[in-house]
mmCIF file of C-alpha atoms in Angstrom:
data_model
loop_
_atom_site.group_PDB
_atom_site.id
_atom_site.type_symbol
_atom_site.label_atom_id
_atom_site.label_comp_id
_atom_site.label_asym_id
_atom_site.label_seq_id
_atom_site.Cartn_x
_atom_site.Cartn_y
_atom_site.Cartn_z
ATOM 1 C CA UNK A 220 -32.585 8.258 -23.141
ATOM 2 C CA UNK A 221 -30.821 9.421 -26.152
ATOM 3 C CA UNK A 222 -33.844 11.938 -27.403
ATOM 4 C CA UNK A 223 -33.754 13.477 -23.519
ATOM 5 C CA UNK A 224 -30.128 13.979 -24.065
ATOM 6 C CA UNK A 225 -30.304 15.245 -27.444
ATOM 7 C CA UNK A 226 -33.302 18.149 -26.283
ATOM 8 C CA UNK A 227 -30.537 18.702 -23.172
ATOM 9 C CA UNK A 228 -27.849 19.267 -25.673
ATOM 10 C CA UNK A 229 -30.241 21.385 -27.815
ATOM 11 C CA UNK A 230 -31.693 23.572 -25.191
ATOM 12 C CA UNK A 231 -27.967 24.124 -23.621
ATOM 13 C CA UNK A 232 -27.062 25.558 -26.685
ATOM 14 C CA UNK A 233 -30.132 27.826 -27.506
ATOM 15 C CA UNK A 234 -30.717 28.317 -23.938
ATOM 16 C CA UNK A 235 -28.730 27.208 -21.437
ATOM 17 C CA UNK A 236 -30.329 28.355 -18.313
ATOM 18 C CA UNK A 237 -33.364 26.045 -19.369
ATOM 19 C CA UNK A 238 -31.468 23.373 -20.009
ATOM 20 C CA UNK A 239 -29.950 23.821 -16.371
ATOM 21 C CA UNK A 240 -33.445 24.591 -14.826
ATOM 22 C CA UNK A 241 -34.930 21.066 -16.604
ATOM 23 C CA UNK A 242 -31.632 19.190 -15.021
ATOM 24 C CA UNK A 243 -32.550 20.716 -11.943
ATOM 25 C CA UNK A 244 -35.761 20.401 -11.491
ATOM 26 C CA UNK A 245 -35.223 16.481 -12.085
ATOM 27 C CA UNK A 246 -32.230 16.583 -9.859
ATOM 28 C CA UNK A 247 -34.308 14.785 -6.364
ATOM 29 C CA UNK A 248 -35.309 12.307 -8.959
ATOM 30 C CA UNK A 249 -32.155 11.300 -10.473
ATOM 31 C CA UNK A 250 -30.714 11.104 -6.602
ATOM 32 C CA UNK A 251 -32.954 8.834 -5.686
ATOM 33 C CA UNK A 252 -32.766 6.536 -8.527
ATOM 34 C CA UNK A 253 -28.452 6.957 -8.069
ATOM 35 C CA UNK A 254 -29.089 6.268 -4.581
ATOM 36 C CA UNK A 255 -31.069 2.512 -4.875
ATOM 37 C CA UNK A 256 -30.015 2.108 -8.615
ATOM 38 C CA UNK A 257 -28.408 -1.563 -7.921
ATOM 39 C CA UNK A 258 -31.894 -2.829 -6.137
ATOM 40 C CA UNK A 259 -33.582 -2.037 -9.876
ATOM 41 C CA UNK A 260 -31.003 -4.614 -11.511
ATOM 42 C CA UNK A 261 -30.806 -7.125 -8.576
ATOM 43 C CA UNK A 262 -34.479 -9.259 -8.818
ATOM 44 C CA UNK A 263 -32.729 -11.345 -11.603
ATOM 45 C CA UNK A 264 -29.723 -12.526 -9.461
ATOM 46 C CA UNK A 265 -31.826 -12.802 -6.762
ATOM 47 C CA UNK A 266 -34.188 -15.962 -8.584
ATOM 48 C CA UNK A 267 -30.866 -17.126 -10.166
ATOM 49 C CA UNK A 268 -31.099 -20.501 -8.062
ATOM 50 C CA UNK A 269 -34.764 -21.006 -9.982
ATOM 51 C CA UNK A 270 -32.617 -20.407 -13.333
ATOM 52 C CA UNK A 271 -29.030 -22.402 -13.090
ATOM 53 C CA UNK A 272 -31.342 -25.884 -11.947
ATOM 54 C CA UNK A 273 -32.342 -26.645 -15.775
ATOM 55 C CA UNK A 274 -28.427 -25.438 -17.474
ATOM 56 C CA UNK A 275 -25.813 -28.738 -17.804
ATOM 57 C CA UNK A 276 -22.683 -28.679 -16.084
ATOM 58 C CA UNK A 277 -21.342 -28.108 -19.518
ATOM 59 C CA UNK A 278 -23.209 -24.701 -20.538
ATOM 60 C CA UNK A 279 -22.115 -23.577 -17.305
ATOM 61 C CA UNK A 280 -18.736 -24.705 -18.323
ATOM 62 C CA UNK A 281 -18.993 -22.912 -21.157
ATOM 63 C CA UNK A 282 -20.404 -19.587 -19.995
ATOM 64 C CA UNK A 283 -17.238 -19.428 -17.499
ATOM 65 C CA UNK A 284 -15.356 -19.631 -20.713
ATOM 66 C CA UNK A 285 -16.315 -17.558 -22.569
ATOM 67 C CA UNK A 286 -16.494 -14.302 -19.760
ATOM 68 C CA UNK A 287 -12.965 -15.338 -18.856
ATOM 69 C CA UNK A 288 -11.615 -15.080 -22.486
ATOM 70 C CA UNK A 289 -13.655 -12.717 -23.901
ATOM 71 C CA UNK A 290 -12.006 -10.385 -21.099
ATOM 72 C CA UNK A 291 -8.003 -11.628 -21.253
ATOM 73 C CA UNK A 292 -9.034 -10.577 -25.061
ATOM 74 C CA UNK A 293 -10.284 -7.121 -24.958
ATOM 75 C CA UNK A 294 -7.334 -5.934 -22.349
ATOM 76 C CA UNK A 295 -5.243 -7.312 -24.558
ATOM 77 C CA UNK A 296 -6.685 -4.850 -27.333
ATOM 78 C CA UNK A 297 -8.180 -1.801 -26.109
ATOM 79 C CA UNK A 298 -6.000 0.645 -25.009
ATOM 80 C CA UNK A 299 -7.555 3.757 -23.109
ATOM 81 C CA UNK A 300 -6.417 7.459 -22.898
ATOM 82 C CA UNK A 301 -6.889 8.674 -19.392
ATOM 83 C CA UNK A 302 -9.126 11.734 -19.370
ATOM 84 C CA UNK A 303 -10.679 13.172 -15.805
ATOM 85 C CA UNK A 304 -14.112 13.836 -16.025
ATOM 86 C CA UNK A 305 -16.215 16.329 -13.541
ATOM 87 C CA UNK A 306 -17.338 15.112 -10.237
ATOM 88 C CA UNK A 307 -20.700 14.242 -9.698
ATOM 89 C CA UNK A 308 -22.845 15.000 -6.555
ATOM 90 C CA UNK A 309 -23.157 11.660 -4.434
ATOM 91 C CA UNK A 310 -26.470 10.303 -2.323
ATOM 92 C CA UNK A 311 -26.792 10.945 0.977
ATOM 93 C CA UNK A 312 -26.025 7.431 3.078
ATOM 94 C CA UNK A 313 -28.594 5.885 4.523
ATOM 95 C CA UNK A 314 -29.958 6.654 8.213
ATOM 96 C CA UNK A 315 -30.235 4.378 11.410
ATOM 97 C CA UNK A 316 -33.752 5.902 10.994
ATOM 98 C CA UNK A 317 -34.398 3.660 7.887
ATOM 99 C CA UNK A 318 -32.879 0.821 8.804
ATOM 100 C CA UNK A 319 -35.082 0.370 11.670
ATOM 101 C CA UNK A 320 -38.460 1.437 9.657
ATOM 102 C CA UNK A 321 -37.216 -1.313 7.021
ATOM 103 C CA UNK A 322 -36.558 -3.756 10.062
ATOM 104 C CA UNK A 323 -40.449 -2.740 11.387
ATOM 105 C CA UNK A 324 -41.958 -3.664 7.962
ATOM 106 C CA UNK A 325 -40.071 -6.653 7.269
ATOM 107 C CA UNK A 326 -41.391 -8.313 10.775
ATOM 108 C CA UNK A 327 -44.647 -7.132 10.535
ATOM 109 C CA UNK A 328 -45.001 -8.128 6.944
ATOM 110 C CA UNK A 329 -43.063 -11.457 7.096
ATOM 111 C CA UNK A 330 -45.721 -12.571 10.447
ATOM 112 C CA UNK A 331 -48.927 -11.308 8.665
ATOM 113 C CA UNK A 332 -47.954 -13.521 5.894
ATOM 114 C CA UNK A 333 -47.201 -16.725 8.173
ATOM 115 C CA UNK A 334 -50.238 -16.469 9.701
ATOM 116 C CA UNK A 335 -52.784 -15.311 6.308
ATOM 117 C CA UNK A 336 -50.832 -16.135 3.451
ATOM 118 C CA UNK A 337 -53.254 -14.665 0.825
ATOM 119 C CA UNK A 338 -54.103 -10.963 3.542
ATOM 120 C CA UNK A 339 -53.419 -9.399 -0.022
ATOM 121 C CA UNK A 340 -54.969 -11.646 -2.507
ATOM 122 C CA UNK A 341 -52.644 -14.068 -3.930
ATOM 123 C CA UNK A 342 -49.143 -15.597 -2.108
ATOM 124 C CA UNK A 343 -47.627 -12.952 -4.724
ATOM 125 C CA UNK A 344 -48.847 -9.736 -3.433
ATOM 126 C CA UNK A 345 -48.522 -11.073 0.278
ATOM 127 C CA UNK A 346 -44.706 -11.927 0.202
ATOM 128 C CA UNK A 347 -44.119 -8.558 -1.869
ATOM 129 C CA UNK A 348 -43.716 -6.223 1.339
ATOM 130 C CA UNK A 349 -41.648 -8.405 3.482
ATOM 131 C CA UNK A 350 -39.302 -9.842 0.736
ATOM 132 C CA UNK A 351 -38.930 -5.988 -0.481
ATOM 133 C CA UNK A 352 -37.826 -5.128 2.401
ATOM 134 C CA UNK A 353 -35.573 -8.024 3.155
ATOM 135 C CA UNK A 354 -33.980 -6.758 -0.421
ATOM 136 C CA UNK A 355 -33.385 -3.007 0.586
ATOM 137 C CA UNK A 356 -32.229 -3.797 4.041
ATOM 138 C CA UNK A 357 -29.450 -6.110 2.657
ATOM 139 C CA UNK A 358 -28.575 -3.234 0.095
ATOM 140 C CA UNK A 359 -28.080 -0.877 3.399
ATOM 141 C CA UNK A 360 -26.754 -3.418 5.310
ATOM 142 C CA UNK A 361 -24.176 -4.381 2.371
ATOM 143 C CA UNK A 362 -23.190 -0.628 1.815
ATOM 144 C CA UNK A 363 -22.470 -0.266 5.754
ATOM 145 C CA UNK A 364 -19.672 -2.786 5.625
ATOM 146 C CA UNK A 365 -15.881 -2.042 5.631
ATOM 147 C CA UNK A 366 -14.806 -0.957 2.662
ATOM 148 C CA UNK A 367 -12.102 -3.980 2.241
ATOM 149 C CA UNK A 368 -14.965 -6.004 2.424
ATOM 150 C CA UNK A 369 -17.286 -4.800 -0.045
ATOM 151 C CA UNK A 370 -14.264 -5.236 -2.409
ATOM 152 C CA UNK A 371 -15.419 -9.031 -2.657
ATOM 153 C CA UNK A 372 -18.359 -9.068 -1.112
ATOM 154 C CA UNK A 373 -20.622 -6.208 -2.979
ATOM 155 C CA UNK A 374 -23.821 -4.410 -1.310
ATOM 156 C CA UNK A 375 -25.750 -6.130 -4.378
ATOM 157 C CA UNK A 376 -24.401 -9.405 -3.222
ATOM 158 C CA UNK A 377 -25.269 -9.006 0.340
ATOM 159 C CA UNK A 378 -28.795 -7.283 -1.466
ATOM 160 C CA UNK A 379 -29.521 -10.583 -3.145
ATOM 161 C CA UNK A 380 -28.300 -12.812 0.085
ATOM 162 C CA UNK A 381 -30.599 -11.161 2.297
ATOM 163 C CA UNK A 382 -33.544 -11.723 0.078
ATOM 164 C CA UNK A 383 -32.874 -15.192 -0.635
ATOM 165 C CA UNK A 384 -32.353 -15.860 2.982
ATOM 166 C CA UNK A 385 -35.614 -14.461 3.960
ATOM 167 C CA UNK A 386 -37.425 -17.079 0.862
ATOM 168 C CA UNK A 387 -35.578 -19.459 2.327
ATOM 169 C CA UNK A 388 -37.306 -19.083 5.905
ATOM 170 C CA UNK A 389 -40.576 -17.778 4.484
ATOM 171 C CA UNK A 390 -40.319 -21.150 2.344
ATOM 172 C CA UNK A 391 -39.222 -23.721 5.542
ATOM 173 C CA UNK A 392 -41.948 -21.852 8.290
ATOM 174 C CA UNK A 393 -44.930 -22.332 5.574
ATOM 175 C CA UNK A 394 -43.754 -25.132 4.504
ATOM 176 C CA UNK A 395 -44.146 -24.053 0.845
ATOM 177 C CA UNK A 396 -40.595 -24.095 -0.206
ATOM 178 C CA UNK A 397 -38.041 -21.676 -1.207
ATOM 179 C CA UNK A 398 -38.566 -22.376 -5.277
ATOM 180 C CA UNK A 399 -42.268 -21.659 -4.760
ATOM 181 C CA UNK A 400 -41.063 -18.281 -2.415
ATOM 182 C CA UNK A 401 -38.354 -17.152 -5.242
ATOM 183 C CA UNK A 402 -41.722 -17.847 -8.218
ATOM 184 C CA UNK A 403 -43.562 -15.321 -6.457
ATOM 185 C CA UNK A 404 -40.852 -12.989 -6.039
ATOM 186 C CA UNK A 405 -40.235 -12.496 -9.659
ATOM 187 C CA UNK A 406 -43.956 -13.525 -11.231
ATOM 188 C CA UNK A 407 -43.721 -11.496 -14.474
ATOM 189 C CA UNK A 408 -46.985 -10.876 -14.228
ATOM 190 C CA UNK A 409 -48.768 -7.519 -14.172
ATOM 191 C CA UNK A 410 -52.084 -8.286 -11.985
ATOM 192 C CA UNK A 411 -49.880 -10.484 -9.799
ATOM 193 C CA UNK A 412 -46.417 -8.780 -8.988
ATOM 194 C CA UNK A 413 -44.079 -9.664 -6.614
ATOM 195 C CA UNK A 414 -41.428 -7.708 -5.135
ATOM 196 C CA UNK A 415 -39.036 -8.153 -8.060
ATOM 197 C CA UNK A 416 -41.563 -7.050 -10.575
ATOM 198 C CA UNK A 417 -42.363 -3.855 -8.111
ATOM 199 C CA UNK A 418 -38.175 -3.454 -8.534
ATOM 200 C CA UNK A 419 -38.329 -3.760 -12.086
ATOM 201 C CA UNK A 420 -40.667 -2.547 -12.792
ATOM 202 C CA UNK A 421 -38.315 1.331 -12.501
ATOM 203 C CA UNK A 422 -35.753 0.812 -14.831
ATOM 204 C CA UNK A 423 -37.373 2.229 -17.805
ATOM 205 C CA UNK A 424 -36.948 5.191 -15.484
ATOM 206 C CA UNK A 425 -33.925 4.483 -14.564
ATOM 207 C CA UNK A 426 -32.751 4.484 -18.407
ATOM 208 C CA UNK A 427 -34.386 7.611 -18.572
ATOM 209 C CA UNK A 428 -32.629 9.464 -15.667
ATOM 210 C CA UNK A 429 -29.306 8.298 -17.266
ATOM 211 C CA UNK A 430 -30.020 10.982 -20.300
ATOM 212 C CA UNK A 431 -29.078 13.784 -16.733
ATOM 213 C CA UNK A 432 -26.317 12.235 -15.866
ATOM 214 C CA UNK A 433 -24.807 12.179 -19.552
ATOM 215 C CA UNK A 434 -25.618 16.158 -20.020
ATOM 216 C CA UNK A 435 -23.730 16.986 -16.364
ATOM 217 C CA UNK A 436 -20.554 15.264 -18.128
ATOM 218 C CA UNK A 437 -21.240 16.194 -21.604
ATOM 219 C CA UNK A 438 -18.090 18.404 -21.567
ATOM 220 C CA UNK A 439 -16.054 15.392 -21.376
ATOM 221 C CA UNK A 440 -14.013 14.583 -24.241
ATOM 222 C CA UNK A 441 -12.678 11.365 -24.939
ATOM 223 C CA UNK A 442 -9.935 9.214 -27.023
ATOM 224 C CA UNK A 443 -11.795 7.025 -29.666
ATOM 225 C CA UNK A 444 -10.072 4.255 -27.727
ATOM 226 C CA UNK A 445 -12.601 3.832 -24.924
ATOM 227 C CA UNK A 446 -15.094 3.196 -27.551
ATOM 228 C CA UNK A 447 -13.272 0.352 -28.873
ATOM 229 C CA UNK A 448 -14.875 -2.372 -26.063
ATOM 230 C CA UNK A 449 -18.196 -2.145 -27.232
ATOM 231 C CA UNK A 450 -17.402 -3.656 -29.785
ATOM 232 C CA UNK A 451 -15.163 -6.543 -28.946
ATOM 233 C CA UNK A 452 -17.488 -7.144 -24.890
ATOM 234 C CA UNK A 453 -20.049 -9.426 -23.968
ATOM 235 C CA UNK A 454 -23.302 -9.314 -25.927
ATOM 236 C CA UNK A 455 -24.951 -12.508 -24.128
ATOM 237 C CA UNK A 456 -28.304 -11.062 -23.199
ATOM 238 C CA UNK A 457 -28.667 -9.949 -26.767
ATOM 239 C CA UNK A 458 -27.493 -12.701 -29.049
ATOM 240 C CA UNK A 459 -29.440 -15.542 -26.850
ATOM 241 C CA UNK A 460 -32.717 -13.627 -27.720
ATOM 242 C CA UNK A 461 -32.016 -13.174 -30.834
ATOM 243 C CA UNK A 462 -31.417 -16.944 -31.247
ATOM 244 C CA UNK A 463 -34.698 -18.020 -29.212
ATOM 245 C CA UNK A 464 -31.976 -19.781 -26.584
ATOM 246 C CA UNK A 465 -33.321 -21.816 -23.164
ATOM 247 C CA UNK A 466 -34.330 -19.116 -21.371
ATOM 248 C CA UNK A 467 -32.758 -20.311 -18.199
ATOM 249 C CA UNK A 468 -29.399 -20.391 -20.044
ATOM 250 C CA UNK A 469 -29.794 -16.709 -20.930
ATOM 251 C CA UNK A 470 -30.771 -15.433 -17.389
ATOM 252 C CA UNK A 471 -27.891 -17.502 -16.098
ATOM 253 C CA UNK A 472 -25.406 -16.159 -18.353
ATOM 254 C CA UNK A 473 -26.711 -12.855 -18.343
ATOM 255 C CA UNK A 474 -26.722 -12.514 -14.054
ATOM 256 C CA UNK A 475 -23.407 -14.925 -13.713
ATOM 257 C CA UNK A 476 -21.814 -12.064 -16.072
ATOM 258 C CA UNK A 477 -23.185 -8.985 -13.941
ATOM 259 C CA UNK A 478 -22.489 -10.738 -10.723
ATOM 260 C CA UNK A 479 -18.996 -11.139 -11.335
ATOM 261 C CA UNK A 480 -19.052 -7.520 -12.793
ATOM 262 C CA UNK A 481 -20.587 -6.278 -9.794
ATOM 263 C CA UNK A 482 -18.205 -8.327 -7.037
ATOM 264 C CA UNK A 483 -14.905 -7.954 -8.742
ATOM 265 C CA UNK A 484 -15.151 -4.841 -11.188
ATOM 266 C CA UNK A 485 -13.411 -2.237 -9.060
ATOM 267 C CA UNK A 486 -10.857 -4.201 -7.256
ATOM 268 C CA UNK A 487 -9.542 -5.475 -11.042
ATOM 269 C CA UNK A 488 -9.518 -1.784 -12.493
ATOM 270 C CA UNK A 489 -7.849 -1.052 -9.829
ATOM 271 C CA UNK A 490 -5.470 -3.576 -10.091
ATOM 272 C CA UNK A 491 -4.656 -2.534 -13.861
ATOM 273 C CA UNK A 492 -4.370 1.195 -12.704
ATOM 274 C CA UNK A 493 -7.574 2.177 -14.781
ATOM 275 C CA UNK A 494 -8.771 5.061 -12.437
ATOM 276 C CA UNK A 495 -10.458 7.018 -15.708
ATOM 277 C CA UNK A 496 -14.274 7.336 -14.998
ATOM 278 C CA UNK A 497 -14.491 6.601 -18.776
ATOM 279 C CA UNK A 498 -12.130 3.856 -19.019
ATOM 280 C CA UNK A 499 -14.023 2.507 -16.159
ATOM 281 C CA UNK A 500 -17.689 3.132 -17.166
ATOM 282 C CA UNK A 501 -17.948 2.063 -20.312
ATOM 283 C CA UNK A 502 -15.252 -1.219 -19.727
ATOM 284 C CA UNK A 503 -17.562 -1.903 -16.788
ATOM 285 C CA UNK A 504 -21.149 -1.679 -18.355
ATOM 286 C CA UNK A 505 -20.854 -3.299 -21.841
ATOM 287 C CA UNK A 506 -19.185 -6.179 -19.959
ATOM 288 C CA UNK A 507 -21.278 -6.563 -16.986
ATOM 289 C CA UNK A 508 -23.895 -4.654 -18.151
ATOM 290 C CA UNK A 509 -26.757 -3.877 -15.403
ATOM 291 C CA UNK A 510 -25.500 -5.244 -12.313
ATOM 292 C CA UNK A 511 -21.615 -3.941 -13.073
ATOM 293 C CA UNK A 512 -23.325 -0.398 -14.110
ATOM 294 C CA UNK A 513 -25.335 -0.236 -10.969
ATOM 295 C CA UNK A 514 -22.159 -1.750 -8.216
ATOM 296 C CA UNK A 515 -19.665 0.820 -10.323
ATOM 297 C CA UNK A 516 -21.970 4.141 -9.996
ATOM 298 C CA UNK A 517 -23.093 3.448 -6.426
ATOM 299 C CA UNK A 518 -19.797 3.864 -5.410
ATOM 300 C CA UNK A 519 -18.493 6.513 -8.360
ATOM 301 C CA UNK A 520 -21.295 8.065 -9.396
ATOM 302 C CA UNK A 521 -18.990 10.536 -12.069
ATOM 303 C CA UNK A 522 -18.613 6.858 -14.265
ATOM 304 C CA UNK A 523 -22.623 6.239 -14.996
ATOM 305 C CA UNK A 524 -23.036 8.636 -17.819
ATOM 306 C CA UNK A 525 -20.426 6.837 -19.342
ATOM 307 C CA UNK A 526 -22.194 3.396 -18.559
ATOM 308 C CA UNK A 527 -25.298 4.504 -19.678
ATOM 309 C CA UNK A 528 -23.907 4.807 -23.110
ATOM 310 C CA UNK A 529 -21.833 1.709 -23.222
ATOM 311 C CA UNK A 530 -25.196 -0.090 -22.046
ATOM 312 C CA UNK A 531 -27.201 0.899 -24.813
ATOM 313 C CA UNK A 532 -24.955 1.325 -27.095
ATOM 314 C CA UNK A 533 -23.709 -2.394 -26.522
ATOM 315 C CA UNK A 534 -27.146 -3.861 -26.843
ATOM 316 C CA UNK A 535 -28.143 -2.179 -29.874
ATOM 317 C CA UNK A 536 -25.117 -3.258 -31.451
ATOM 318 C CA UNK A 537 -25.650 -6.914 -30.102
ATOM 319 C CA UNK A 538 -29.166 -7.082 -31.311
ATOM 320 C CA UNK A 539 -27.971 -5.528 -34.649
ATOM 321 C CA UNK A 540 -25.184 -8.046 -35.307
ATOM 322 C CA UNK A 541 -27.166 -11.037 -34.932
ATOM 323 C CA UNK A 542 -29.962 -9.763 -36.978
ATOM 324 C CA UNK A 543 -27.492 -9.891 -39.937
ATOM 325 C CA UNK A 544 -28.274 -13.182 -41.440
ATOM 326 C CA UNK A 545 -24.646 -13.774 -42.463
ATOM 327 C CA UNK A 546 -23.303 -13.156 -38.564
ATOM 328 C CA UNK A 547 -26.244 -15.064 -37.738
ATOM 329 C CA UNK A 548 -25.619 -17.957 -39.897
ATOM 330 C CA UNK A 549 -21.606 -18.091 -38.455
ATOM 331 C CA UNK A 550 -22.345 -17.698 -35.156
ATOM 332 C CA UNK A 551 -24.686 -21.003 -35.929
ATOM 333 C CA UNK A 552 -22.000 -22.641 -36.993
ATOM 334 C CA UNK A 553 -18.938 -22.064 -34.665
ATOM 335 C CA UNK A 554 -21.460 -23.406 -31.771
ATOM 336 C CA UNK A 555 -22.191 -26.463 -33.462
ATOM 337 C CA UNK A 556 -19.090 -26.834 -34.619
ATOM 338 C CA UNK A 557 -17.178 -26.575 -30.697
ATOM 339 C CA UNK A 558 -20.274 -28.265 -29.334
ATOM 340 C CA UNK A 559 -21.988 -30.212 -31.267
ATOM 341 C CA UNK A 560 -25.641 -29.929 -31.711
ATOM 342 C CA UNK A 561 -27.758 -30.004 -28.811
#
């Protein structure tokens, strides 16, 4: 992301009209990615009931905690100058003609696998089309709502409802279960996707396409002030890799964190009158990294360049922190030390 932006930056300024013709020419792609960016980061909340069944009431306890005061923290520190940055063009919304072409698949997909469970080969591929499309018609179904409503009920949410509801049936008609359903929706597994891994399996990308959206806003200049959260935010995914953690605990912590991102984000900014698309960006993707980045920019698309650097910028600094043996080592300690060994 950051090399594409740099050979942006370097053609703009040896040769501007190339540097507009390469943004250009990428523009459909960067539209469409904009346009079903949150179904790319949802796959992980959607198997979230497979990961929260092996975490303790207390590490869920915990995680709670720590979001909550790691955020009454950094508002209580960073202090942002308000800057307007340039608009950004916005997707298209979605047709009645798609919705009904989704429906069509989903049907047809969800009886041909009642009936054959392996038509494609394994349970896997065979579940892929119909839970896909269960997934993008609760995106467009979720982005349809009332706007009062999406304030606490986000299109990811309704994204990740729809495709758990149709495991949940899939899983009750066959008789197979919904755990065994949500496995094969998420299978991490390159001869044997599901429709999670077909979702994922964009976001490299999707980190790529961010690189565009940085040089349309690269006249934007901003206080040293809205740098200050990556630096004091969330680095959960990060650190609990870099300490081998229970993996469930990190994909828990990691999708609790972007789902309350994603569902509440906007309506708190607004409550604390941050209406800068920096402010808001980079406050919203180096705390609720993915999932935040993807609810913020569907709806202001002028705040993901600024997300795209808070979200890398926020992991590399994560993943370089707790390779320092002396962070490492105190980190260590202060959990043991509130918890106890475990």
């Amino acid at each position: 992301m950051f090399c594409l932006f740099s050979v942006l930056m370097f053609l703009d300024y040896v040769a501007p009209s190339a540097a507009i013709g390469l943004t250009g020419f990428f523009e459909p792609a960067t539209l469409f990615i904009q346009r079903w960016l949150p179904l790319f980061y949802v796959p992980m909340l959607v198997v979230l009931p497979l990961a929260v069944r092996d975490i303790p009431a207390a590490s869920g306890l915990k995680i709670c905690f720590i979001i909550g005061y790691t955020a009454i923290t950094v508002r209580r520190i960073v202090k942002t100058e308000m800057i307007p940055a340039e608009p950004m063009t916005k997707p298209s919304p979605f047709a009645s003609v798609e919705l009904w072409v989704w429906t069509a698949i989903f049907i047809s997909t969800f009886v041909l696998a009642f009936i054959w469970p392996t038509a494609l080969g394994t349970s896997a591929r065979t579940c892929l089309p119909f839970l896909l499309a269960a997934t993008v018609l609760g995106y467009m179904v979720g982005s349809g709502l009332p706007s009062k409503v999406k304030k606490v009920f986000h299109p990811i949410i309704c994204c990740a409802f729809a495709a758990d509801l149709a495991a949940l049936a899939y899983g009750y008609f066959s008789q197979s279960g919904m755990d065994a359903v949500l496995a094969d929706y998420l299978t991490k597994v390159s001869s044997n996707p599901g429709a999670g891994d077909f979702l994922m399996g964009f976001l490299g990308s999707v980190i790529i396409s961010f690189a565009f959206s940085m040089f349309k806003q690269r006249k934007v200049k901003s206080d040293i002030h809205c740098i200050k959260p990556l630096f004091f935010y969330n680095y959960q995914a990060t650190c609990f890799m870099q300490f081998s953690a229970n993996s469930s605990l990190t994909a828990a912590a990691v999708v609790l964190t972007g789902l309350a991102g994603a569902n509440f984000v906007q309506a708190v900014l607004d409550k604390l009158r941050l209406h800068d698309p920096i402010a808001r960006g980079i406050a919203t993707a180096s705390s609720a990294h993915g999932l935040g980045t993807a609810a913020l920019s569907a709806k202001e698309p002028e705040a993901l360049p600024f997300c795209a650097i808070a979200y890398a910028l926020t992991g590399i600094l994560g993943s370089l922190l707790c390779s320092v043996p002396v962070v490492r080592q105190s980190l260590l300690l202060i959990v043991k030390g509130q918890y106890g060994t475990t």
